[in-house]
XYZ file of C-alpha atoms in Angstrom:
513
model
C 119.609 106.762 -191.584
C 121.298 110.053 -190.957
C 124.678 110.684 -188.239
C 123.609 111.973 -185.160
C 123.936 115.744 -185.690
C 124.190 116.459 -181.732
C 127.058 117.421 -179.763
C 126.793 115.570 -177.477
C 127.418 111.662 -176.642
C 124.048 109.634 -176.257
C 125.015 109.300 -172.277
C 125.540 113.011 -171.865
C 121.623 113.797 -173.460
C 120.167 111.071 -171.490
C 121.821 112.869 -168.152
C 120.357 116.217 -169.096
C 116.679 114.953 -169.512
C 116.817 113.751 -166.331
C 118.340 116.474 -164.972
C 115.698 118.579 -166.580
C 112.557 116.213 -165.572
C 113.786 113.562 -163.496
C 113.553 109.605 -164.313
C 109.581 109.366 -163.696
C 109.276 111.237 -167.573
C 111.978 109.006 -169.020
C 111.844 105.736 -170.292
C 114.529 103.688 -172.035
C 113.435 100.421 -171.635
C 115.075 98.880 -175.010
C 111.434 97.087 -176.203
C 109.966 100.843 -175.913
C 113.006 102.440 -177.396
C 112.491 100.067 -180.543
C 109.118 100.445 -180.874
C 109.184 104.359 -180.766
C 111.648 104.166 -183.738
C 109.014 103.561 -186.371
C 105.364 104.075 -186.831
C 102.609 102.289 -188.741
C 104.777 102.614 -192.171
C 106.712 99.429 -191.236
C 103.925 97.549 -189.506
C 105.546 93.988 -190.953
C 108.811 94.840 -190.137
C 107.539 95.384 -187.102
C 105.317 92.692 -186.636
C 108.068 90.356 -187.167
C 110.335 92.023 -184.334
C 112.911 93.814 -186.860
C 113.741 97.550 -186.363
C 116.307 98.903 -188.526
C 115.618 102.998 -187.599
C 118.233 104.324 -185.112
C 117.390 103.832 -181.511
C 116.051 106.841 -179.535
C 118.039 108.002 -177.040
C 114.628 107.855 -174.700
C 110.926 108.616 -174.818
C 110.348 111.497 -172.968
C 106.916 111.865 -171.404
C 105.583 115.483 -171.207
C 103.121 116.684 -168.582
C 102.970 120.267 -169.526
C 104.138 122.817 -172.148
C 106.296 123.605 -169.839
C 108.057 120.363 -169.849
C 108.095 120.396 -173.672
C 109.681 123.794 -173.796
C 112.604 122.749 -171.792
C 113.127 119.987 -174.029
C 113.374 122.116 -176.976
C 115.379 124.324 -175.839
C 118.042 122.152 -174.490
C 117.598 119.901 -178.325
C 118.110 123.145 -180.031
C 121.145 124.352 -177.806
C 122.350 120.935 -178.083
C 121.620 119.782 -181.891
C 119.417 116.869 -180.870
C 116.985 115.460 -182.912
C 113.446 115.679 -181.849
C 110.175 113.582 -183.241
C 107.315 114.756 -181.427
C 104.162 112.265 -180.871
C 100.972 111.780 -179.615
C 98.406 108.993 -180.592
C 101.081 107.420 -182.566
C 98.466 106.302 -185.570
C 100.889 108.030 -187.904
C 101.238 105.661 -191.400
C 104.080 107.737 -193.926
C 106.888 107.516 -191.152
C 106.732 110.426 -189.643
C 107.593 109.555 -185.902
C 110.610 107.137 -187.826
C 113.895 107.825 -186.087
C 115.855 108.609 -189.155
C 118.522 110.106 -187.042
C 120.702 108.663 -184.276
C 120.267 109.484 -180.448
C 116.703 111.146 -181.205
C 114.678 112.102 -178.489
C 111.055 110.749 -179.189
C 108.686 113.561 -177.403
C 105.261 112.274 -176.353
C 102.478 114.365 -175.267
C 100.612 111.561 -173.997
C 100.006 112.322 -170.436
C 99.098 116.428 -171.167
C 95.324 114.659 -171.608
C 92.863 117.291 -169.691
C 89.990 118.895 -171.200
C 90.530 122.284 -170.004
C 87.294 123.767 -170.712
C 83.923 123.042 -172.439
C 81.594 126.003 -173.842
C 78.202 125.183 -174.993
C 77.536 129.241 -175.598
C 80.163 129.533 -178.319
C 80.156 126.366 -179.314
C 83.848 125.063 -179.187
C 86.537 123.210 -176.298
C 89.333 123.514 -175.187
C 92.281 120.494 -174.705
C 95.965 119.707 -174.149
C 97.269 117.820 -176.761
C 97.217 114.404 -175.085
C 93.248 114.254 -174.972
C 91.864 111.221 -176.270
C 89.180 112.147 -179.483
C 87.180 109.044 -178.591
C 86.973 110.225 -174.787
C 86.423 113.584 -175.537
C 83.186 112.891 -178.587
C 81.589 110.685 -175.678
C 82.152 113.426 -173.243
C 80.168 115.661 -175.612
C 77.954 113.587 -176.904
C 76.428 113.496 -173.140
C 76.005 117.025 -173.454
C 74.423 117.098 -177.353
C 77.326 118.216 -178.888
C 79.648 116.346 -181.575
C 82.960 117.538 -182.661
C 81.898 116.066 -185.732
C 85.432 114.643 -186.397
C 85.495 111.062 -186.855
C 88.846 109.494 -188.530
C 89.125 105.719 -188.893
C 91.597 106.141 -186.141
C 89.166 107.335 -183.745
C 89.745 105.148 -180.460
C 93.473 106.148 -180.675
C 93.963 109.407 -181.783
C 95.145 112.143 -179.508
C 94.613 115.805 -180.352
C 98.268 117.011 -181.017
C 98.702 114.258 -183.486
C 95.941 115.395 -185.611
C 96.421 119.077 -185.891
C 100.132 118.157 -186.682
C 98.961 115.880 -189.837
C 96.230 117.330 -190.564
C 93.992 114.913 -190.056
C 90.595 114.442 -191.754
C 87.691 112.233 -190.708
C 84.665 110.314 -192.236
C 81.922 113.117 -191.640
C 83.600 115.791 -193.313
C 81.993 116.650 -196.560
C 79.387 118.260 -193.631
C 82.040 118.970 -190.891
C 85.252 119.561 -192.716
C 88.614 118.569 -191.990
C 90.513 119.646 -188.683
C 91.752 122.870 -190.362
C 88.296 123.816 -190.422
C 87.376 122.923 -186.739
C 90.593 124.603 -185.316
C 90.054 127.914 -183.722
C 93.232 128.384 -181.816
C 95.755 126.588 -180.431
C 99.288 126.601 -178.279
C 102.623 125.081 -179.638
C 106.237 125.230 -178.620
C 108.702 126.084 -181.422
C 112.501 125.135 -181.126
C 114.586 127.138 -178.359
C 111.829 126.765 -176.404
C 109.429 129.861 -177.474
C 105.595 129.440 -176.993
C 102.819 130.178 -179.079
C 99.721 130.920 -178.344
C 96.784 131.461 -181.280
C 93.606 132.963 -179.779
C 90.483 132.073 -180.994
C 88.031 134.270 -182.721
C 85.258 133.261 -185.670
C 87.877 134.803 -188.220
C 89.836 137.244 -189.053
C 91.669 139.611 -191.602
C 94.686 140.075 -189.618
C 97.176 139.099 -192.181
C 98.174 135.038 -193.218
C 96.253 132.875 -191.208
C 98.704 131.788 -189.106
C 97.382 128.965 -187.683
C 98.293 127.355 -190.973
C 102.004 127.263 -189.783
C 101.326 124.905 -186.745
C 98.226 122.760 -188.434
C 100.199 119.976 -190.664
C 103.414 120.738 -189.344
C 103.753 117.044 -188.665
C 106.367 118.144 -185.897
C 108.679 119.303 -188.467
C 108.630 122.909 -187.113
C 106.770 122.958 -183.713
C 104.855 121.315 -181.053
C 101.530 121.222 -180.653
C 100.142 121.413 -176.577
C 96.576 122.936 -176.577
C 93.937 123.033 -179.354
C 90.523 124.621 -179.151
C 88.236 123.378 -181.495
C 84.840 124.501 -183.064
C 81.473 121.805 -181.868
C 77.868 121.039 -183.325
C 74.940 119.770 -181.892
C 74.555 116.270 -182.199
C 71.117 115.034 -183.630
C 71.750 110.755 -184.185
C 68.172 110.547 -184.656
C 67.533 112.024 -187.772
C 70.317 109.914 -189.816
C 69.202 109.027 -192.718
C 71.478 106.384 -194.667
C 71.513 106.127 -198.776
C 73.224 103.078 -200.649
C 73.514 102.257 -204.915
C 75.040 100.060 -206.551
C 76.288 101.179 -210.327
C 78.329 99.840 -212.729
C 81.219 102.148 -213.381
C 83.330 104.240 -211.090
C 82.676 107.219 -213.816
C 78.799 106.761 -212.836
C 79.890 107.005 -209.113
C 81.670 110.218 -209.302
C 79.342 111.763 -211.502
C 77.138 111.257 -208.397
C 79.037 112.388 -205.648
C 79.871 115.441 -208.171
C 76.122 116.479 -208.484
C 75.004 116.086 -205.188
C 77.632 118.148 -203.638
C 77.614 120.877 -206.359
C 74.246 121.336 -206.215
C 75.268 122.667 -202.467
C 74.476 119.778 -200.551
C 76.387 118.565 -197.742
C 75.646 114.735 -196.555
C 78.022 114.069 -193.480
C 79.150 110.851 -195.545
C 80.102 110.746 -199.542
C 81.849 107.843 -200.383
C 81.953 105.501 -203.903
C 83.639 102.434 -203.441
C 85.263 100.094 -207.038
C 83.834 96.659 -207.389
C 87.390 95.151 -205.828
C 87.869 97.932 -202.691
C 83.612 96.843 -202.353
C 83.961 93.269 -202.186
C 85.731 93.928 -198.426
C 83.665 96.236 -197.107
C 80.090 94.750 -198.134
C 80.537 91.506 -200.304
C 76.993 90.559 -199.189
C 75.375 92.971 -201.309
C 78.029 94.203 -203.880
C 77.070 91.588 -206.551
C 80.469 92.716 -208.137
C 79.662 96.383 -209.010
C 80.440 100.005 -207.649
C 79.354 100.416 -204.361
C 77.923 104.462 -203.458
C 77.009 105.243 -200.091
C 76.033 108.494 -198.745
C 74.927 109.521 -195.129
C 72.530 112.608 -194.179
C 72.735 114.161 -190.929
C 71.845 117.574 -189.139
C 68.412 118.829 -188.306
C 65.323 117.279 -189.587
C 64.612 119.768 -192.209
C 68.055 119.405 -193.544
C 68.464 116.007 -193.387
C 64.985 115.297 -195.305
C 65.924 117.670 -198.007
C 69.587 116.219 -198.769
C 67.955 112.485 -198.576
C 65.603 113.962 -201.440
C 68.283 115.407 -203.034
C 70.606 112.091 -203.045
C 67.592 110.019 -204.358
C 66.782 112.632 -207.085
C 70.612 112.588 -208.408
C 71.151 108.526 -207.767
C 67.602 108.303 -210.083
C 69.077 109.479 -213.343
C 71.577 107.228 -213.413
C 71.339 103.216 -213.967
C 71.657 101.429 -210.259
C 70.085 99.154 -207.771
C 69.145 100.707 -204.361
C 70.550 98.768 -201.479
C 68.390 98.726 -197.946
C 69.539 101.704 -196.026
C 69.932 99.373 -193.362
C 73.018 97.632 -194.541
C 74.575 100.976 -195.024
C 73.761 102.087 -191.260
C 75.340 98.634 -189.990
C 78.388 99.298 -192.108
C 78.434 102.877 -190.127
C 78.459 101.534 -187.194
C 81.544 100.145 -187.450
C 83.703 102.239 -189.171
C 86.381 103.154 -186.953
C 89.878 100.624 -185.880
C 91.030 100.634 -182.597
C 93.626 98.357 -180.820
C 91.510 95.008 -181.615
C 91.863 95.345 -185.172
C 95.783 96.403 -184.848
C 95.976 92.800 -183.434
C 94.000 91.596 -185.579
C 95.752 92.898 -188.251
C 99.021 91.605 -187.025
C 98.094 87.947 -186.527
C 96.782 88.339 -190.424
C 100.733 89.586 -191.170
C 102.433 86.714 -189.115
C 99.799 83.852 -189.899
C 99.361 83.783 -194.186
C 101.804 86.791 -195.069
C 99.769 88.869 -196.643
C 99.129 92.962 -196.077
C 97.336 95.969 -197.521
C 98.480 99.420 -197.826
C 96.908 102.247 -199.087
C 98.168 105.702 -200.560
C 95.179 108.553 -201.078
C 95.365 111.429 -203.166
C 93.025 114.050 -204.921
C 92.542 115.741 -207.692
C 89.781 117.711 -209.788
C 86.269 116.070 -210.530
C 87.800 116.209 -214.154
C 91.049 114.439 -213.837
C 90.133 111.998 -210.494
C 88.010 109.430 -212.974
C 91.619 109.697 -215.336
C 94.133 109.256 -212.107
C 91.934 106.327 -211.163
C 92.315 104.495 -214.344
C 95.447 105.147 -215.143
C 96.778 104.011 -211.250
C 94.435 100.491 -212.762
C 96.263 100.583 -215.882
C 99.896 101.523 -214.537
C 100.017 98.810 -212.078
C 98.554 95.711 -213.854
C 100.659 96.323 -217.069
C 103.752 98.139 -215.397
C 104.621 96.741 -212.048
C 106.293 93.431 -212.171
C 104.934 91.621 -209.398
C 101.269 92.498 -209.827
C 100.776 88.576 -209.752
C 101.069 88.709 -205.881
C 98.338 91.198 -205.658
C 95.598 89.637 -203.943
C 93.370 92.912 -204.553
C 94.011 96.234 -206.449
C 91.340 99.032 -205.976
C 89.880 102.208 -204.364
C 87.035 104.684 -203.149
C 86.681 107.991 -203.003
C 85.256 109.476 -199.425
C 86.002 112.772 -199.089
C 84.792 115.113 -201.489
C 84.345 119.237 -202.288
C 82.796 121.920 -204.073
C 85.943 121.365 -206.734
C 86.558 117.322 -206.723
C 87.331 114.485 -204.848
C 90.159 112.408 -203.409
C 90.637 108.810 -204.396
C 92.296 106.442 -201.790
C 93.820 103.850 -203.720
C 94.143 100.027 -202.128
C 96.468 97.652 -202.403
C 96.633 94.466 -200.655
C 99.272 91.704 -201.364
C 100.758 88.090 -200.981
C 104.544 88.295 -199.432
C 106.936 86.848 -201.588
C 110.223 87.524 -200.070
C 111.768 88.535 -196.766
C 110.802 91.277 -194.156
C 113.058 93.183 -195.177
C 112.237 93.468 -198.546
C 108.618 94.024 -198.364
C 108.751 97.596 -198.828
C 111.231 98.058 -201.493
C 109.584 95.597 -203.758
C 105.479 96.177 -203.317
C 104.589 99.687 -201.361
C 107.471 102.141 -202.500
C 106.937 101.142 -206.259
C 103.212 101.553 -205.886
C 103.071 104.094 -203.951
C 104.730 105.755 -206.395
C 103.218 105.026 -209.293
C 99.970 106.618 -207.513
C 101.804 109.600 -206.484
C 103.193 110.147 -210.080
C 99.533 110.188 -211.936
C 98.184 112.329 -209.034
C 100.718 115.041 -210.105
C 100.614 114.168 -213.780
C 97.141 115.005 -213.535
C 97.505 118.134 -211.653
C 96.455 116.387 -208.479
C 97.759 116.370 -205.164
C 100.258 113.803 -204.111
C 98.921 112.995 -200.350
C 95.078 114.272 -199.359
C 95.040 113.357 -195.750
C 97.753 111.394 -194.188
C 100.947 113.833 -194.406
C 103.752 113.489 -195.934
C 106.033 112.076 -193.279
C 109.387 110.893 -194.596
C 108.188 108.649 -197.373
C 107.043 111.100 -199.496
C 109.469 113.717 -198.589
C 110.983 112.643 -202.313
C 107.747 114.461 -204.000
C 107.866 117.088 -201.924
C 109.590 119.500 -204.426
C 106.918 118.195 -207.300
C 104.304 118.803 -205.217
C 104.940 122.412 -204.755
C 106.400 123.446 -207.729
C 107.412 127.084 -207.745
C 105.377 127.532 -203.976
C 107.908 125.364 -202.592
C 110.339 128.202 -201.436
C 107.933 129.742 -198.931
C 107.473 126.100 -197.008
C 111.119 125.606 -197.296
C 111.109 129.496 -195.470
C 109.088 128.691 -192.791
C 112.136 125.579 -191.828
C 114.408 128.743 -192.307
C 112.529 130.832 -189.873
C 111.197 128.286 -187.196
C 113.847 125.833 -187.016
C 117.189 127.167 -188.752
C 119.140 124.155 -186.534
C 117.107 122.010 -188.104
C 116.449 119.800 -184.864
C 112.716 119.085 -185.368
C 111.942 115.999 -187.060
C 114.563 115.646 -189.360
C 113.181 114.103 -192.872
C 109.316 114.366 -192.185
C 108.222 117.070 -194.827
C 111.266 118.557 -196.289
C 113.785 116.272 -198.295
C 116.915 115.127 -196.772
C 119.358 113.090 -198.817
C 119.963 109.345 -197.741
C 117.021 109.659 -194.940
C 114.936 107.351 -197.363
C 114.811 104.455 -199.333
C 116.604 104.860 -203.119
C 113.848 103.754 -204.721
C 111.947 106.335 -203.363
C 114.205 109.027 -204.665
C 114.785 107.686 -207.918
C 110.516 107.001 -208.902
C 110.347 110.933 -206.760
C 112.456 112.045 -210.112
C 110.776 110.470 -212.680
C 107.442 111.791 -210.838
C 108.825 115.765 -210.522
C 109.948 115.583 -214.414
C 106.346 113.975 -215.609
C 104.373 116.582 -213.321
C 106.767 119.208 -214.726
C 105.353 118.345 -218.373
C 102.117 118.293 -217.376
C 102.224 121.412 -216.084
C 103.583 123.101 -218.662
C 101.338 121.696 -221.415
C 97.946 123.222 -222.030
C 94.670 121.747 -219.763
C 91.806 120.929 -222.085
């Protein structure tokens, strides 16, 4: 936890908000107040009613950049903490209240689609737009944003340009940097941006870069116009192996999309990480799925493609129509939150995950060594109930791996994240960079890997930590999400952080074979 750094008392900032918006925009109902405070990062904390973040001064409600412009500008006047929200599906911490008398800025109710253009093929929404509501909006209409995270049902436009969010389809689709055309955010002191959108451009840095990942650390996101596709459903085809090695399975996914193929789904799946998602068929081995969609003619010639590379390599074909009833029900929404929850409270047990990438050459050597690190290294590996991962997002250059970790709780809530996540999380995090990987591939950085921050980005790091210079010298916006504070995380954290920055260091500096 960090000291308030405003200067003003809590009362005083509560009296200007509703000065500036009136009490309709406000809410400090304590239950709210102490469930803004953390996100999905302390989910059994949580679960079990304990919140030990600072308390928010209030959620404030924004209906229009307008309204989140006046906030800024009286936070940066007045020194006050900021952590900017919408969808609130974030898992690393970044919408935790690490600093006392925050002001938690939701963008929830700016939720209108302001336009829809079938000619150029992209939309227009305020931040607050739901992605489920808008993909069924378009789907009436043949289109698809083609963006389909596992948080789907809850996610809100703002929150996933600020973390950079990927989704399921986007070996075909890419991630949301790719669909982002332009956009609108509010910077501290209240200035607005506005990014037009053209197919591309040479006009300098891309600067829409700045604002996309952000993760509310320098701005906030309002307004987002994003690229579409047609939507053709009918012509899925679905493709499912089983092999015997994880090595096999990347080879695989490594051919197909090399060869210049693009099959809206890529995934590979170890015999453990298999065994939840499709124990009816995995008879113990390496699960590989892939999914073809698009036009017919492109959709007939990946399928051929995907059977020609799965052929040279020892397997079992699985019916394509187990795969497509796994697709259909990809997504979470609020069911499986519950669900989730009653799972936490009833037999204390819990998964996490931490995902990372790397090269097709080194992901096969993170993978075992994450296997090999944790079962001989970490000292309560006996109350792992499962230890594994898949790979499901892949490129022209390698892969990510998204490593799973699901455990028995042997000691109180307060504990649980010292002793299991942190020290595994880390231990991922550490053969990513030893391996010339990348520490996080999709889910942001937030504030609890703020401590690899510096490893991450080596000698690169000084024009990130220039941008906080520039955009938010007061430092007001989301202090601890992206760039390291001292004593705004857990110890542990910051002590396996140096061990990680010291091993990458090496690795760097010796020669790659």
């Amino acid at each position: 936890m960090i000291d308030s750094i405003a200067t003003l008392e809590r009362a005083d900032i509560l009296a200007a908000l509703t000065d500036l918006l009136g009490t309709a925009k406000i809410d400090t109902d304590e239950a709210a107040l102490r469930e803004a405070s953390v996100d999905r990062f302390k989910k059994y904390q949580s679960v079990h009613g304990i919140h030990d973040a600072p308390m928010p001064v209030a959620i404030v409600y924004a209906e229009s950049t307008e309204d989140v412009a006046a906030v800024l500008r009286f936070a940066n006047d007045n020194l006050v903490n900021v952590v900017p929200r919408t969808g609130r599906t974030g898992t690393e911490g970044g919408l935790e209240t690490s600093v006392v008398d925050t002001i938690v800025l939701d963008g929830s109710r700016m939720d209108r689609v302001l336009s829809i253009d079938p000619e150029d093929m992209q939309v227009t929404v305020q931040a607050g737009v739901q992605l489920q509501v808008l993909e069924d909006l378009l789907r009436e209409q043949g289109l698809t944003t083609g963006h389909s995270p596992q948080s789907k049902p809850l996610a809100q436009y703002g929150g996933l340009v600020a973390t950079r969010s990927i989704g399921q389809f986007s070996t075909l689709y890419g991630a949301i940097e790719d669909m982002v055309m332009g956009l609108e955010a509010v910077f501290p002191g209240g200035e607005v941006t506005r990014i037009k959108s053209v197919p591309r451009r040479a006009a300098g840095p891309d600067i829409r870069h700045v604002v996309i990942g952000n993760e509310g650390a320098l701005c906030f996101v309002t307004e987002v116009t994003i690229k579409v596709f047609k939507y053709m459903p009918e012509n899925n085809r679905f493709h499912g192996a089983l092999v015997d090695d994880m090595r096999t399975g990347i080879a695989i996914l490594r051919e197909v999309i090399t060869n210049g193929f693009h099959p809206s789904v890529v995934r590979l799946y170890s015999p453990e990480d298999a065994n939840q998602h499709f124990a009816h068929f995995s008879k113990g081995k390496c699960v590989v799925v892939f999914v073809a969609e698009g036009p017919a003619g492109i959709v007939g010639a990946t399928s051929d493609e995907i059977d020609r590379v799965i052929a040279q390599h020892p397997h079992e074909t699985v019916d394509p129509s187990l795969i497509e009833a796994w697709f259909d029900n990809l997504n979470w929404g609020q069911d499986k939150i519950d669900a989730e929850k009653r799972t936490m409270l009833e037999s204390q047990q819990l998964g996490y995950t931490t995902e990372v990438s790397a090269d097709w050459s080194a992901v096969g050597d993170v993978y075992d060594a994450v296997m090999r690190r944790v079962r001989e290294e970490y000292p309560h590996a006996d109350d792992l109930t499962m230890l594994g991962g898949h790979s499901s997002h892949s490129y022209q250059t390698g892969t990510n791996m998204y490593f799973v970790y699901d455990y028995r709780i042997d000691c109180t809530p307060e504990q649980e994240i010292e002793k299991y996540h942190i020290p595994l999380n880390a231990i991922i995090v550490e053969e990513a960079l030893r391996h010339g990987g990348s520490m996080v591939h999709h889910h942001g950085i937030g504030k609890y890997r703020t401590p690899w921050t510096l490893a991450e980005h080596g000698t690169a790091y000084p024009i990130l930590a220039g941008l906080k210079e520039a955009f938010d010298p007061n430092g007001i916006m989301n202090k601890g999400t992206i760039f390291p504070v001292r004593g705004a995380i857990q110890p542990a954290a910051e002590n396996a952080a140096t061990a990680a920055a010291a091993s990458a260091a090496a690795a760097s500096a010796a020669p790659r074979a």
